[in-house]
mmCIF file of C-alpha atoms in Angstrom:
data_model
loop_
_atom_site.group_PDB
_atom_site.id
_atom_site.type_symbol
_atom_site.label_atom_id
_atom_site.label_comp_id
_atom_site.label_asym_id
_atom_site.label_seq_id
_atom_site.Cartn_x
_atom_site.Cartn_y
_atom_site.Cartn_z
ATOM 1 C CA MET A 1 135.275 -110.207 91.948
ATOM 2 C CA ALA A 2 133.828 -106.960 90.695
ATOM 3 C CA ALA A 3 130.131 -106.235 90.694
ATOM 4 C CA GLU A 4 128.199 -107.349 87.652
ATOM 5 C CA ILE A 5 126.343 -104.919 85.450
ATOM 6 C CA VAL A 6 122.773 -106.005 84.888
ATOM 7 C CA ASN A 7 119.704 -104.472 83.305
ATOM 8 C CA PRO A 8 117.229 -103.458 86.025
ATOM 9 C CA ARG A 9 114.177 -103.014 83.803
ATOM 10 C CA SER A 10 111.109 -105.178 84.289
ATOM 11 C CA ASP A 11 109.489 -107.220 81.537
ATOM 12 C CA SER A 12 106.400 -105.022 81.764
ATOM 13 C CA THR A 13 108.487 -102.023 80.713
ATOM 14 C CA THR A 14 109.991 -103.690 77.669
ATOM 15 C CA ASP A 15 106.612 -105.062 76.563
ATOM 16 C CA SER A 16 104.966 -101.650 76.610
ATOM 17 C CA THR A 17 103.652 -100.356 73.307
ATOM 18 C CA THR A 18 103.536 -96.746 74.430
ATOM 19 C CA ASP A 19 106.143 -94.584 76.073
ATOM 20 C CA SER A 20 106.006 -91.253 77.866
ATOM 21 C CA THR A 21 108.962 -89.278 76.554
ATOM 22 C CA THR A 22 108.327 -85.698 77.592
ATOM 23 C CA GLU A 23 106.940 -83.837 80.578
ATOM 24 C CA GLY A 24 103.165 -83.683 80.402
ATOM 25 C CA THR A 25 102.871 -86.317 77.679
ATOM 26 C CA THR A 26 100.831 -89.364 78.643
ATOM 27 C CA GLU A 27 101.292 -91.390 75.490
ATOM 28 C CA ALA A 28 103.632 -91.345 72.527
ATOM 29 C CA PRO A 29 104.166 -93.699 69.601
ATOM 30 C CA PHE A 30 106.217 -96.737 70.571
ATOM 31 C CA ASP A 31 109.935 -96.043 70.203
ATOM 32 C CA PRO A 32 112.279 -98.953 70.976
ATOM 33 C CA ALA A 33 115.107 -96.579 71.921
ATOM 34 C CA PHE A 34 113.063 -94.971 74.703
ATOM 35 C CA ALA A 35 111.706 -98.358 75.762
ATOM 36 C CA LEU A 36 115.185 -99.812 76.112
ATOM 37 C CA HIS A 37 116.567 -96.847 78.050
ATOM 38 C CA ARG A 38 113.707 -96.547 80.551
ATOM 39 C CA GLY A 39 115.162 -96.957 84.037
ATOM 40 C CA GLY A 40 118.714 -96.858 82.710
ATOM 41 C CA LYS A 41 120.787 -99.594 81.089
ATOM 42 C CA MET A 42 122.803 -100.828 84.061
ATOM 43 C CA ALA A 43 122.806 -101.518 87.784
ATOM 44 C CA VAL A 44 125.213 -102.780 90.448
ATOM 45 C CA GLN A 45 124.748 -106.349 91.631
ATOM 46 C CA ALA A 46 126.412 -107.932 94.658
ATOM 47 C CA THR A 47 128.811 -110.816 94.045
ATOM 48 C CA VAL A 48 128.518 -112.210 97.587
ATOM 49 C CA PRO A 49 125.363 -113.391 99.383
ATOM 50 C CA VAL A 50 123.782 -111.563 102.327
ATOM 51 C CA ARG A 51 121.260 -114.188 103.404
ATOM 52 C CA ASP A 52 121.580 -114.150 107.176
ATOM 53 C CA LYS A 53 123.386 -112.501 110.090
ATOM 54 C CA ASP A 54 126.556 -114.518 109.480
ATOM 55 C CA ASP A 55 126.779 -113.284 105.882
ATOM 56 C CA LEU A 56 126.042 -109.751 107.055
ATOM 57 C CA SER A 57 128.778 -109.876 109.680
ATOM 58 C CA LEU A 58 131.329 -110.874 107.035
ATOM 59 C CA ALA A 59 130.209 -108.567 104.218
ATOM 60 C CA TYR A 60 129.790 -105.625 106.560
ATOM 61 C CA THR A 61 130.471 -105.079 110.231
ATOM 62 C CA PRO A 62 132.339 -106.475 112.095
ATOM 63 C CA GLY A 63 134.178 -108.586 109.486
ATOM 64 C CA VAL A 64 134.841 -105.729 107.084
ATOM 65 C CA ALA A 65 136.901 -103.943 109.755
ATOM 66 C CA LYS A 66 139.626 -106.578 109.504
ATOM 67 C CA VAL A 67 139.971 -105.965 105.782
ATOM 68 C CA CYS A 68 139.960 -102.181 106.223
ATOM 69 C CA SER A 69 142.690 -102.400 108.861
ATOM 70 C CA ALA A 70 144.817 -104.635 106.648
ATOM 71 C CA ILE A 71 144.524 -102.171 103.754
ATOM 72 C CA ALA A 72 145.378 -99.287 106.054
ATOM 73 C CA GLU A 73 148.594 -101.080 107.001
ATOM 74 C CA ASN A 74 149.371 -102.148 103.438
ATOM 75 C CA PRO A 75 147.550 -99.991 100.842
ATOM 76 C CA GLU A 76 148.467 -102.366 98.006
ATOM 77 C CA LEU A 77 145.988 -104.871 99.431
ATOM 78 C CA VAL A 78 143.169 -102.665 98.116
ATOM 79 C CA HIS A 79 143.706 -104.357 94.766
ATOM 80 C CA ASP A 80 143.080 -107.804 96.261
ATOM 81 C CA TYR A 81 140.192 -107.073 98.614
ATOM 82 C CA THR A 82 138.106 -104.489 96.711
ATOM 83 C CA TRP A 83 136.943 -104.063 93.155
ATOM 84 C CA LYS A 84 139.418 -101.213 92.514
ATOM 85 C CA SER A 85 141.600 -103.124 90.043
ATOM 86 C CA GLN A 86 138.596 -104.214 88.013
ATOM 87 C CA VAL A 87 136.651 -101.003 87.616
ATOM 88 C CA VAL A 88 137.007 -97.934 85.403
ATOM 89 C CA ALA A 89 135.515 -94.470 85.806
ATOM 90 C CA VAL A 90 133.912 -93.234 82.580
ATOM 91 C CA VAL A 91 134.190 -89.460 82.981
ATOM 92 C CA THR A 92 132.607 -86.733 80.864
ATOM 93 C CA ASP A 93 131.520 -83.120 81.070
ATOM 94 C CA GLY A 94 128.990 -83.552 78.273
ATOM 95 C CA THR A 95 130.629 -81.097 75.879
ATOM 96 C CA ALA A 96 131.256 -83.333 72.849
ATOM 97 C CA VAL A 97 128.699 -86.130 72.986
ATOM 98 C CA LEU A 98 128.574 -88.290 69.863
ATOM 99 C CA GLY A 99 127.433 -86.042 67.045
ATOM 100 C CA LEU A 100 125.246 -84.016 69.400
ATOM 101 C CA GLY A 101 127.901 -81.620 70.690
ATOM 102 C CA ASP A 102 127.655 -79.778 73.996
ATOM 103 C CA ILE A 103 124.445 -81.170 75.504
ATOM 104 C CA GLY A 104 125.472 -81.115 79.166
ATOM 105 C CA PRO A 105 126.199 -83.776 81.796
ATOM 106 C CA GLU A 106 122.641 -85.056 82.356
ATOM 107 C CA ALA A 107 121.978 -85.588 78.660
ATOM 108 C CA SER A 108 125.320 -87.381 78.322
ATOM 109 C CA LEU A 109 124.408 -90.095 80.833
ATOM 110 C CA PRO A 110 122.698 -92.480 78.365
ATOM 111 C CA VAL A 111 125.945 -92.505 76.347
ATOM 112 C CA MET A 112 128.105 -93.016 79.430
ATOM 113 C CA GLU A 113 125.876 -95.874 80.567
ATOM 114 C CA GLY A 114 126.236 -97.351 77.102
ATOM 115 C CA LYS A 115 129.998 -97.064 77.349
ATOM 116 C CA ALA A 116 129.915 -98.842 80.694
ATOM 117 C CA ILE A 117 127.938 -101.797 79.414
ATOM 118 C CA LEU A 118 130.286 -102.078 76.417
ATOM 119 C CA PHE A 119 133.222 -102.288 78.820
ATOM 120 C CA LYS A 120 131.477 -105.191 80.536
ATOM 121 C CA GLN A 121 130.150 -106.937 77.454
ATOM 122 C CA PHE A 122 133.318 -106.809 75.369
ATOM 123 C CA GLY A 123 136.113 -106.681 77.953
ATOM 124 C CA GLY A 124 134.721 -108.078 81.181
ATOM 125 C CA VAL A 125 135.589 -104.746 82.836
ATOM 126 C CA ASP A 126 133.197 -102.999 85.223
ATOM 127 C CA ALA A 127 132.715 -99.283 84.643
ATOM 128 C CA VAL A 128 130.897 -96.459 86.391
ATOM 129 C CA PRO A 129 129.489 -93.452 84.468
ATOM 130 C CA ILE A 130 130.467 -90.112 86.017
ATOM 131 C CA ALA A 131 129.055 -86.947 84.435
ATOM 132 C CA LEU A 132 130.532 -83.777 85.903
ATOM 133 C CA ALA A 133 128.743 -80.438 86.264
ATOM 134 C CA THR A 134 131.747 -78.378 85.217
ATOM 135 C CA THR A 135 133.591 -77.634 82.003
ATOM 136 C CA ASP A 136 136.597 -76.041 83.704
ATOM 137 C CA ALA A 137 139.666 -78.147 82.910
ATOM 138 C CA ASP A 138 141.304 -77.691 86.320
ATOM 139 C CA GLU A 139 138.071 -78.482 88.160
ATOM 140 C CA ILE A 140 137.663 -81.671 86.140
ATOM 141 C CA VAL A 141 141.235 -82.690 86.911
ATOM 142 C CA GLU A 142 140.860 -81.986 90.630
ATOM 143 C CA THR A 143 137.574 -83.885 90.795
ATOM 144 C CA VAL A 144 138.942 -86.961 89.053
ATOM 145 C CA VAL A 145 142.091 -86.950 91.188
ATOM 146 C CA ARG A 146 139.917 -87.010 94.300
ATOM 147 C CA LEU A 147 137.780 -89.841 92.930
ATOM 148 C CA ALA A 148 140.774 -91.900 91.757
ATOM 149 C CA PRO A 149 141.247 -94.033 94.934
ATOM 150 C CA SER A 150 138.028 -95.854 94.015
ATOM 151 C CA PHE A 151 139.108 -96.842 90.502
ATOM 152 C CA GLY A 152 141.728 -98.812 88.630
ATOM 153 C CA GLY A 153 141.563 -96.599 85.556
ATOM 154 C CA VAL A 154 139.938 -93.511 84.049
ATOM 155 C CA ASN A 155 138.314 -93.403 80.626
ATOM 156 C CA LEU A 156 137.746 -89.803 79.525
ATOM 157 C CA GLU A 157 134.794 -89.551 77.200
ATOM 158 C CA ASP A 158 133.146 -86.899 75.027
ATOM 159 C CA ILE A 159 135.154 -83.924 76.317
ATOM 160 C CA SER A 160 135.668 -81.241 73.699
ATOM 161 C CA ALA A 161 139.017 -80.218 72.241
ATOM 162 C CA PRO A 162 141.353 -78.592 73.021
ATOM 163 C CA ARG A 163 140.531 -78.989 76.740
ATOM 164 C CA CYS A 164 140.601 -82.777 76.430
ATOM 165 C CA PHE A 165 144.333 -82.731 75.681
ATOM 166 C CA GLU A 166 145.150 -80.668 78.758
ATOM 167 C CA ILE A 167 142.870 -82.706 81.020
ATOM 168 C CA GLU A 168 144.361 -86.015 79.939
ATOM 169 C CA ARG A 169 147.929 -84.760 80.255
ATOM 170 C CA LYS A 170 147.423 -83.345 83.730
ATOM 171 C CA LEU A 171 145.652 -86.472 84.966
ATOM 172 C CA GLN A 172 148.414 -88.704 83.631
ATOM 173 C CA GLU A 173 150.960 -86.564 85.463
ATOM 174 C CA ARG A 174 149.095 -86.768 88.778
ATOM 175 C CA LEU A 175 147.721 -90.305 88.815
ATOM 176 C CA ASP A 176 149.420 -93.697 88.861
ATOM 177 C CA ILE A 177 146.548 -95.475 87.114
ATOM 178 C CA PRO A 178 145.754 -95.598 83.381
ATOM 179 C CA VAL A 179 144.091 -92.491 81.951
ATOM 180 C CA PHE A 180 142.762 -92.897 78.413
ATOM 181 C CA HIS A 181 140.742 -90.487 76.299
ATOM 182 C CA ASP A 182 138.907 -92.917 74.069
ATOM 183 C CA ASP A 183 137.783 -90.329 71.529
ATOM 184 C CA GLN A 184 141.468 -89.782 70.804
ATOM 185 C CA HIS A 185 143.261 -93.040 71.332
ATOM 186 C CA GLY A 186 140.572 -95.653 70.818
ATOM 187 C CA THR A 187 139.808 -94.177 67.420
ATOM 188 C CA ALA A 188 143.502 -94.017 66.581
ATOM 189 C CA VAL A 189 144.116 -97.655 67.542
ATOM 190 C CA VAL A 190 141.277 -99.020 65.407
ATOM 191 C CA THR A 191 142.223 -96.762 62.497
ATOM 192 C CA LEU A 192 145.811 -97.998 62.577
ATOM 193 C CA ALA A 193 144.672 -101.636 62.650
ATOM 194 C CA ALA A 194 142.444 -101.145 59.616
ATOM 195 C CA LEU A 195 145.118 -99.178 57.768
ATOM 196 C CA ARG A 196 147.770 -101.837 58.424
ATOM 197 C CA ASN A 197 145.536 -104.473 56.874
ATOM 198 C CA ALA A 198 144.536 -102.273 53.948
ATOM 199 C CA ALA A 199 148.209 -101.630 53.224
ATOM 200 C CA LYS A 200 148.983 -105.344 53.523
ATOM 201 C CA LEU A 201 146.173 -106.173 51.133
ATOM 202 C CA SER A 202 147.652 -103.826 48.540
ATOM 203 C CA GLY A 203 151.227 -104.996 49.035
ATOM 204 C CA ARG A 204 152.375 -101.735 50.592
ATOM 205 C CA SER A 205 153.728 -100.676 53.961
ATOM 206 C CA LEU A 206 152.629 -97.759 56.122
ATOM 207 C CA GLY A 207 155.774 -95.919 55.073
ATOM 208 C CA ASP A 208 154.579 -95.944 51.458
ATOM 209 C CA LEU A 209 151.399 -94.040 52.276
ATOM 210 C CA ARG A 210 150.462 -90.365 52.392
ATOM 211 C CA ALA A 211 147.260 -89.709 54.330
ATOM 212 C CA VAL A 212 144.890 -86.773 54.667
ATOM 213 C CA ILE A 213 142.766 -86.358 57.789
ATOM 214 C CA SER A 214 139.633 -84.218 57.756
ATOM 215 C CA GLY A 215 139.190 -82.873 61.273
ATOM 216 C CA ALA A 216 141.702 -81.403 63.705
ATOM 217 C CA GLY A 217 139.807 -82.130 66.901
ATOM 218 C CA ALA A 218 140.578 -84.795 69.475
ATOM 219 C CA ALA A 219 140.365 -87.756 67.106
ATOM 220 C CA GLY A 220 142.114 -86.097 64.159
ATOM 221 C CA VAL A 221 145.087 -84.911 66.222
ATOM 222 C CA ALA A 222 145.480 -88.255 67.966
ATOM 223 C CA ILE A 223 145.207 -90.274 64.758
ATOM 224 C CA ALA A 224 147.800 -88.119 63.007
ATOM 225 C CA LYS A 225 150.339 -88.442 65.826
ATOM 226 C CA PHE A 226 149.698 -92.150 66.294
ATOM 227 C CA LEU A 227 150.006 -93.038 62.609
ATOM 228 C CA LEU A 228 153.303 -91.162 62.372
ATOM 229 C CA GLU A 229 154.519 -92.980 65.501
ATOM 230 C CA ALA A 230 153.620 -96.255 63.783
ATOM 231 C CA GLY A 231 155.628 -95.365 60.658
ATOM 232 C CA LEU A 232 153.213 -93.673 58.248
ATOM 233 C CA GLY A 233 154.982 -91.915 55.387
ATOM 234 C CA ASP A 234 153.232 -88.560 55.760
ATOM 235 C CA VAL A 235 149.930 -87.083 56.889
ATOM 236 C CA ALA A 236 148.247 -83.727 56.421
ATOM 237 C CA VAL A 237 145.419 -82.630 58.693
ATOM 238 C CA ALA A 238 142.726 -80.173 57.610
ATOM 239 C CA ASP A 239 140.354 -78.148 59.753
ATOM 240 C CA ARG A 240 137.534 -75.831 58.652
ATOM 241 C CA LYS A 241 140.050 -73.300 57.350
ATOM 242 C CA GLY A 242 142.189 -75.710 55.355
ATOM 243 C CA VAL A 243 145.340 -77.740 55.800
ATOM 244 C CA VAL A 244 147.154 -77.248 59.104
ATOM 245 C CA SER A 245 150.488 -75.868 57.947
ATOM 246 C CA ARG A 246 153.362 -73.871 59.399
ATOM 247 C CA ASP A 247 152.514 -70.806 57.347
ATOM 248 C CA ARG A 248 149.113 -70.332 58.990
ATOM 249 C CA LYS A 249 148.891 -67.583 61.615
ATOM 250 C CA ASP A 250 145.562 -68.630 63.150
ATOM 251 C CA LEU A 251 146.631 -71.909 64.795
ATOM 252 C CA THR A 252 146.038 -72.855 68.414
ATOM 253 C CA ASP A 253 148.911 -74.253 70.460
ATOM 254 C CA VAL A 254 147.734 -77.791 69.724
ATOM 255 C CA LYS A 255 147.554 -77.134 65.984
ATOM 256 C CA ARG A 256 150.937 -75.384 65.940
ATOM 257 C CA GLU A 257 152.463 -78.498 67.452
ATOM 258 C CA LEU A 258 150.576 -80.577 64.887
ATOM 259 C CA ALA A 259 151.941 -78.421 62.062
ATOM 260 C CA GLU A 260 155.491 -79.169 63.214
ATOM 261 C CA LEU A 261 154.869 -82.929 63.191
ATOM 262 C CA THR A 262 152.768 -83.348 60.049
ATOM 263 C CA ASN A 263 152.502 -82.218 56.433
ATOM 264 C CA ARG A 264 156.069 -82.932 55.418
ATOM 265 C CA ALA A 265 154.992 -82.309 51.835
ATOM 266 C CA GLY A 266 154.325 -78.658 52.742
ATOM 267 C CA ILE A 267 150.792 -78.574 51.345
ATOM 268 C CA SER A 268 148.624 -75.524 52.025
ATOM 269 C CA GLY A 269 145.137 -74.527 51.038
ATOM 270 C CA PRO A 270 141.838 -76.405 51.278
ATOM 271 C CA LEU A 271 141.357 -80.098 52.022
ATOM 272 C CA GLU A 272 140.873 -80.793 48.333
ATOM 273 C CA SER A 273 144.418 -79.657 47.541
ATOM 274 C CA ALA A 274 145.831 -82.191 49.987
ATOM 275 C CA LEU A 275 143.705 -85.044 48.628
ATOM 276 C CA ALA A 276 145.201 -84.787 45.139
ATOM 277 C CA GLY A 277 147.446 -87.838 44.811
ATOM 278 C CA ALA A 278 146.888 -88.929 48.423
ATOM 279 C CA ASP A 279 146.779 -92.627 49.285
ATOM 280 C CA VAL A 280 144.482 -92.412 52.314
ATOM 281 C CA PHE A 281 141.535 -90.276 53.398
ATOM 282 C CA ILE A 282 140.498 -90.399 57.053
ATOM 283 C CA GLY A 283 137.361 -88.485 57.991
ATOM 284 C CA VAL A 284 136.608 -87.567 61.603
ATOM 285 C CA SER A 285 134.919 -84.241 61.030
ATOM 286 C CA GLY A 286 131.531 -84.532 59.403
ATOM 287 C CA GLY A 287 130.866 -82.401 56.389
ATOM 288 C CA THR A 288 131.034 -83.614 52.814
ATOM 289 C CA VAL A 289 134.042 -84.169 50.571
ATOM 290 C CA PRO A 290 133.343 -83.421 46.890
ATOM 291 C CA GLU A 291 133.440 -86.424 44.597
ATOM 292 C CA ALA A 292 135.984 -84.695 42.370
ATOM 293 C CA ALA A 293 138.398 -84.517 45.303
ATOM 294 C CA VAL A 294 137.988 -88.245 45.974
ATOM 295 C CA ALA A 295 138.564 -88.943 42.294
ATOM 296 C CA SER A 296 141.851 -87.027 42.472
ATOM 297 C CA MET A 297 143.357 -89.448 44.985
ATOM 298 C CA ALA A 298 146.032 -91.935 43.965
ATOM 299 C CA PRO A 299 144.998 -95.219 42.334
ATOM 300 C CA GLY A 300 144.246 -97.924 44.877
ATOM 301 C CA ALA A 301 143.452 -95.370 47.574
ATOM 302 C CA PHE A 302 141.786 -96.073 50.929
ATOM 303 C CA VAL A 303 138.802 -94.036 52.120
ATOM 304 C CA PHE A 304 137.976 -94.217 55.830
ATOM 305 C CA ALA A 305 134.981 -91.856 56.143
ATOM 306 C CA MET A 306 134.054 -92.260 59.793
ATOM 307 C CA ALA A 307 131.551 -89.502 60.568
ATOM 308 C CA ASN A 308 128.211 -90.747 61.901
ATOM 309 C CA PRO A 309 125.521 -91.009 60.781
ATOM 310 C CA ASN A 310 126.600 -89.403 57.510
ATOM 311 C CA PRO A 311 130.103 -90.321 56.297
ATOM 312 C CA GLU A 312 132.155 -87.534 54.718
ATOM 313 C CA VAL A 313 132.219 -89.639 51.548
ATOM 314 C CA HIS A 314 129.246 -91.873 50.868
ATOM 315 C CA PRO A 315 130.398 -95.479 50.399
ATOM 316 C CA ASP A 316 128.796 -95.678 46.952
ATOM 317 C CA ILE A 317 130.969 -92.772 45.814
ATOM 318 C CA ALA A 318 134.064 -94.003 47.655
ATOM 319 C CA HIS A 319 133.857 -97.422 45.994
ATOM 320 C CA LYS A 320 134.141 -95.798 42.560
ATOM 321 C CA TYR A 321 137.696 -94.726 43.293
ATOM 322 C CA ALA A 322 139.012 -96.531 46.390
ATOM 323 C CA ALA A 323 140.355 -100.047 46.846
ATOM 324 C CA VAL A 324 139.263 -100.181 50.504
ATOM 325 C CA VAL A 325 136.361 -98.288 52.066
ATOM 326 C CA ALA A 326 135.595 -98.057 55.778
ATOM 327 C CA THR A 327 133.039 -96.072 57.758
ATOM 328 C CA GLY A 328 131.943 -95.599 61.346
ATOM 329 C CA ARG A 329 128.601 -97.281 60.642
ATOM 330 C CA SER A 330 127.602 -100.830 61.467
ATOM 331 C CA ASP A 331 125.522 -101.282 58.305
ATOM 332 C CA TYR A 332 128.553 -101.149 55.995
ATOM 333 C CA PRO A 333 131.623 -103.403 55.930
ATOM 334 C CA ASN A 334 134.803 -102.318 57.752
ATOM 335 C CA GLN A 335 133.296 -100.427 60.676
ATOM 336 C CA ILE A 336 135.918 -98.347 62.531
ATOM 337 C CA ASN A 337 134.419 -98.799 65.989
ATOM 338 C CA ASN A 338 136.169 -97.856 69.236
ATOM 339 C CA VAL A 339 134.578 -100.812 70.984
ATOM 340 C CA LEU A 340 137.173 -102.950 69.215
ATOM 341 C CA ALA A 341 139.876 -101.254 71.280
ATOM 342 C CA PHE A 342 139.006 -99.741 74.637
ATOM 343 C CA PRO A 343 137.600 -102.823 76.449
ATOM 344 C CA GLY A 344 140.670 -104.935 75.686
ATOM 345 C CA ILE A 345 143.105 -102.092 76.294
ATOM 346 C CA PHE A 346 141.729 -101.463 79.771
ATOM 347 C CA ALA A 347 141.377 -105.178 80.493
ATOM 348 C CA GLY A 348 145.066 -105.701 79.672
ATOM 349 C CA ALA A 349 146.180 -102.649 81.636
ATOM 350 C CA LEU A 350 144.139 -103.632 84.699
ATOM 351 C CA GLN A 351 145.271 -107.240 84.484
ATOM 352 C CA VAL A 352 148.878 -106.197 85.148
ATOM 353 C CA ARG A 353 147.995 -103.126 87.248
ATOM 354 C CA ALA A 354 149.690 -100.832 84.758
ATOM 355 C CA SER A 355 150.475 -97.323 85.936
ATOM 356 C CA ARG A 356 149.653 -95.819 82.540
ATOM 357 C CA ILE A 357 148.810 -96.690 78.932
ATOM 358 C CA THR A 358 151.855 -96.135 76.743
ATOM 359 C CA GLU A 359 152.254 -95.647 73.009
ATOM 360 C CA GLY A 360 153.740 -99.137 72.860
ATOM 361 C CA MET A 361 150.647 -100.604 74.503
ATOM 362 C CA LYS A 362 148.405 -98.852 71.992
ATOM 363 C CA ILE A 363 150.489 -100.027 69.030
ATOM 364 C CA ALA A 364 150.395 -103.569 70.452
ATOM 365 C CA ALA A 365 146.591 -103.292 70.635
ATOM 366 C CA ALA A 366 146.385 -102.141 67.009
ATOM 367 C CA ASN A 367 148.658 -104.946 65.814
ATOM 368 C CA ALA A 368 146.686 -107.571 67.735
ATOM 369 C CA LEU A 369 143.422 -106.238 66.338
ATOM 370 C CA ALA A 370 144.788 -106.323 62.789
ATOM 371 C CA ASP A 371 146.072 -109.868 63.276
ATOM 372 C CA VAL A 372 142.611 -111.147 64.228
ATOM 373 C CA VAL A 373 141.603 -110.773 60.576
ATOM 374 C CA GLY A 374 144.406 -113.147 59.557
ATOM 375 C CA ASP A 375 143.967 -115.104 56.327
ATOM 376 C CA GLU A 376 140.424 -113.795 55.874
ATOM 377 C CA LEU A 377 141.810 -110.412 54.806
ATOM 378 C CA ALA A 378 139.809 -108.865 51.963
ATOM 379 C CA ALA A 379 138.791 -105.435 50.729
ATOM 380 C CA ASP A 380 135.531 -105.677 52.676
ATOM 381 C CA TYR A 381 137.201 -107.209 55.729
ATOM 382 C CA VAL A 382 140.229 -105.261 56.943
ATOM 383 C CA ILE A 383 138.931 -104.965 60.514
ATOM 384 C CA PRO A 384 137.044 -107.563 62.571
ATOM 385 C CA SER A 385 133.532 -107.227 63.929
ATOM 386 C CA PRO A 386 133.050 -106.085 67.530
ATOM 387 C CA PHE A 387 131.185 -109.365 68.021
ATOM 388 C CA ASP A 388 134.182 -111.474 67.011
ATOM 389 C CA GLU A 389 134.977 -113.268 70.269
ATOM 390 C CA ARG A 390 138.690 -113.331 69.422
ATOM 391 C CA VAL A 391 139.060 -109.555 69.609
ATOM 392 C CA ALA A 392 139.047 -108.742 73.327
ATOM 393 C CA PRO A 393 141.299 -111.655 74.408
ATOM 394 C CA ALA A 394 143.823 -110.821 71.679
ATOM 395 C CA VAL A 395 143.949 -107.122 72.550
ATOM 396 C CA THR A 396 144.032 -107.833 76.305
ATOM 397 C CA ALA A 397 146.970 -110.223 76.008
ATOM 398 C CA ALA A 398 148.927 -107.920 73.699
ATOM 399 C CA VAL A 399 148.430 -104.875 75.937
ATOM 400 C CA ALA A 400 149.399 -106.780 79.086
ATOM 401 C CA ALA A 401 152.566 -108.107 77.424
ATOM 402 C CA ALA A 402 153.495 -104.634 76.142
ATOM 403 C CA ALA A 403 152.970 -103.130 79.614
ATOM 404 C CA ARG A 404 155.392 -105.640 81.087
ATOM 405 C CA ALA A 405 157.902 -105.017 78.296
ATOM 406 C CA GLU A 406 157.723 -101.253 78.825
ATOM 407 C CA GLY A 407 158.098 -101.454 82.593
ATOM 408 C CA VAL A 408 154.723 -99.996 83.579
ATOM 409 C CA ALA A 409 153.221 -103.262 84.883
ATOM 410 C CA ARG A 410 153.111 -103.829 88.631
ATOM 411 C CA ARG A 411 152.284 -107.518 88.599
#
């Protein structure tokens, strides 16, 4: 059994009405965020007792030597006699943290700790935050490869584009455990689930829809590719300079590839030109979309404005023109939240000791997530809540079954 994540803070800390938040400050107004984070949000707890010399001789020397020798003779036994198959490394370089940007590895740790406790809370998966003091793609790859024997999977987190694409690709090529960049694929999985249900609600299929994505970073690129893989009719992606199209001469390698895959309608110009007549808006960029552009979308459109804390289209405006509205915020209906995906995806992959996470496994996760909504489907309920206890088991089972079907499961 893997170690359990617990909160190490004492009651006296949480009951405090003042909090020292900066060097040299003795008192500050009470802030529940600082109070909760004091001392960190997680710890490692033993799952076996060490009460006396007999326990000690089994948990450590000399008993542990027998297990080490057995693993040395048969390396596959590491999965049975250590926590390897139940623990994920949450790896970042601190360059794209939430909406804060490049704040460095130390400042990223509260987010990585948060990610780890979400793995445990929603998927029963142990996770270890690892913040790296390098932004060099090859150094990150080499470091993770050397750490990999300790883990059953790697969740890449908050690494800026376009380096994140290269890092994930190289790690997948070199490792035989799942590597998953959640900012890309977790977002894409939850978006597809919500879009499937929105389409179902309106009596349409994915193939009937033309989407526009605002943002050509990690999430925007991944969502575009994934939706096309799932059967979306067409999608155009816009960056700060307008729609990513073949006629642009300023594209990076990643965006040139994107231009070849997307925008079958051949639209060029600003985001607003692509939104005219579009069925779906997906925002993963920040910024603000003019109301007139939202009004120009097709009747019965879907607006998924996922920037936090300020959606690209405010829900009040979106509801004037759209049949279904989703955001990235928890205080509005239809929250597109990665926590609906990554815990179950990793739980399913680890359950069958998958060597990688395939497109089929991600599509299975999206379908399972969409199916949780079931007969309760409504305009304000196209995606379940992260606290719906059906979510993680459904996604876990679907991912495990897809891994076996695709031949990447090892048990």
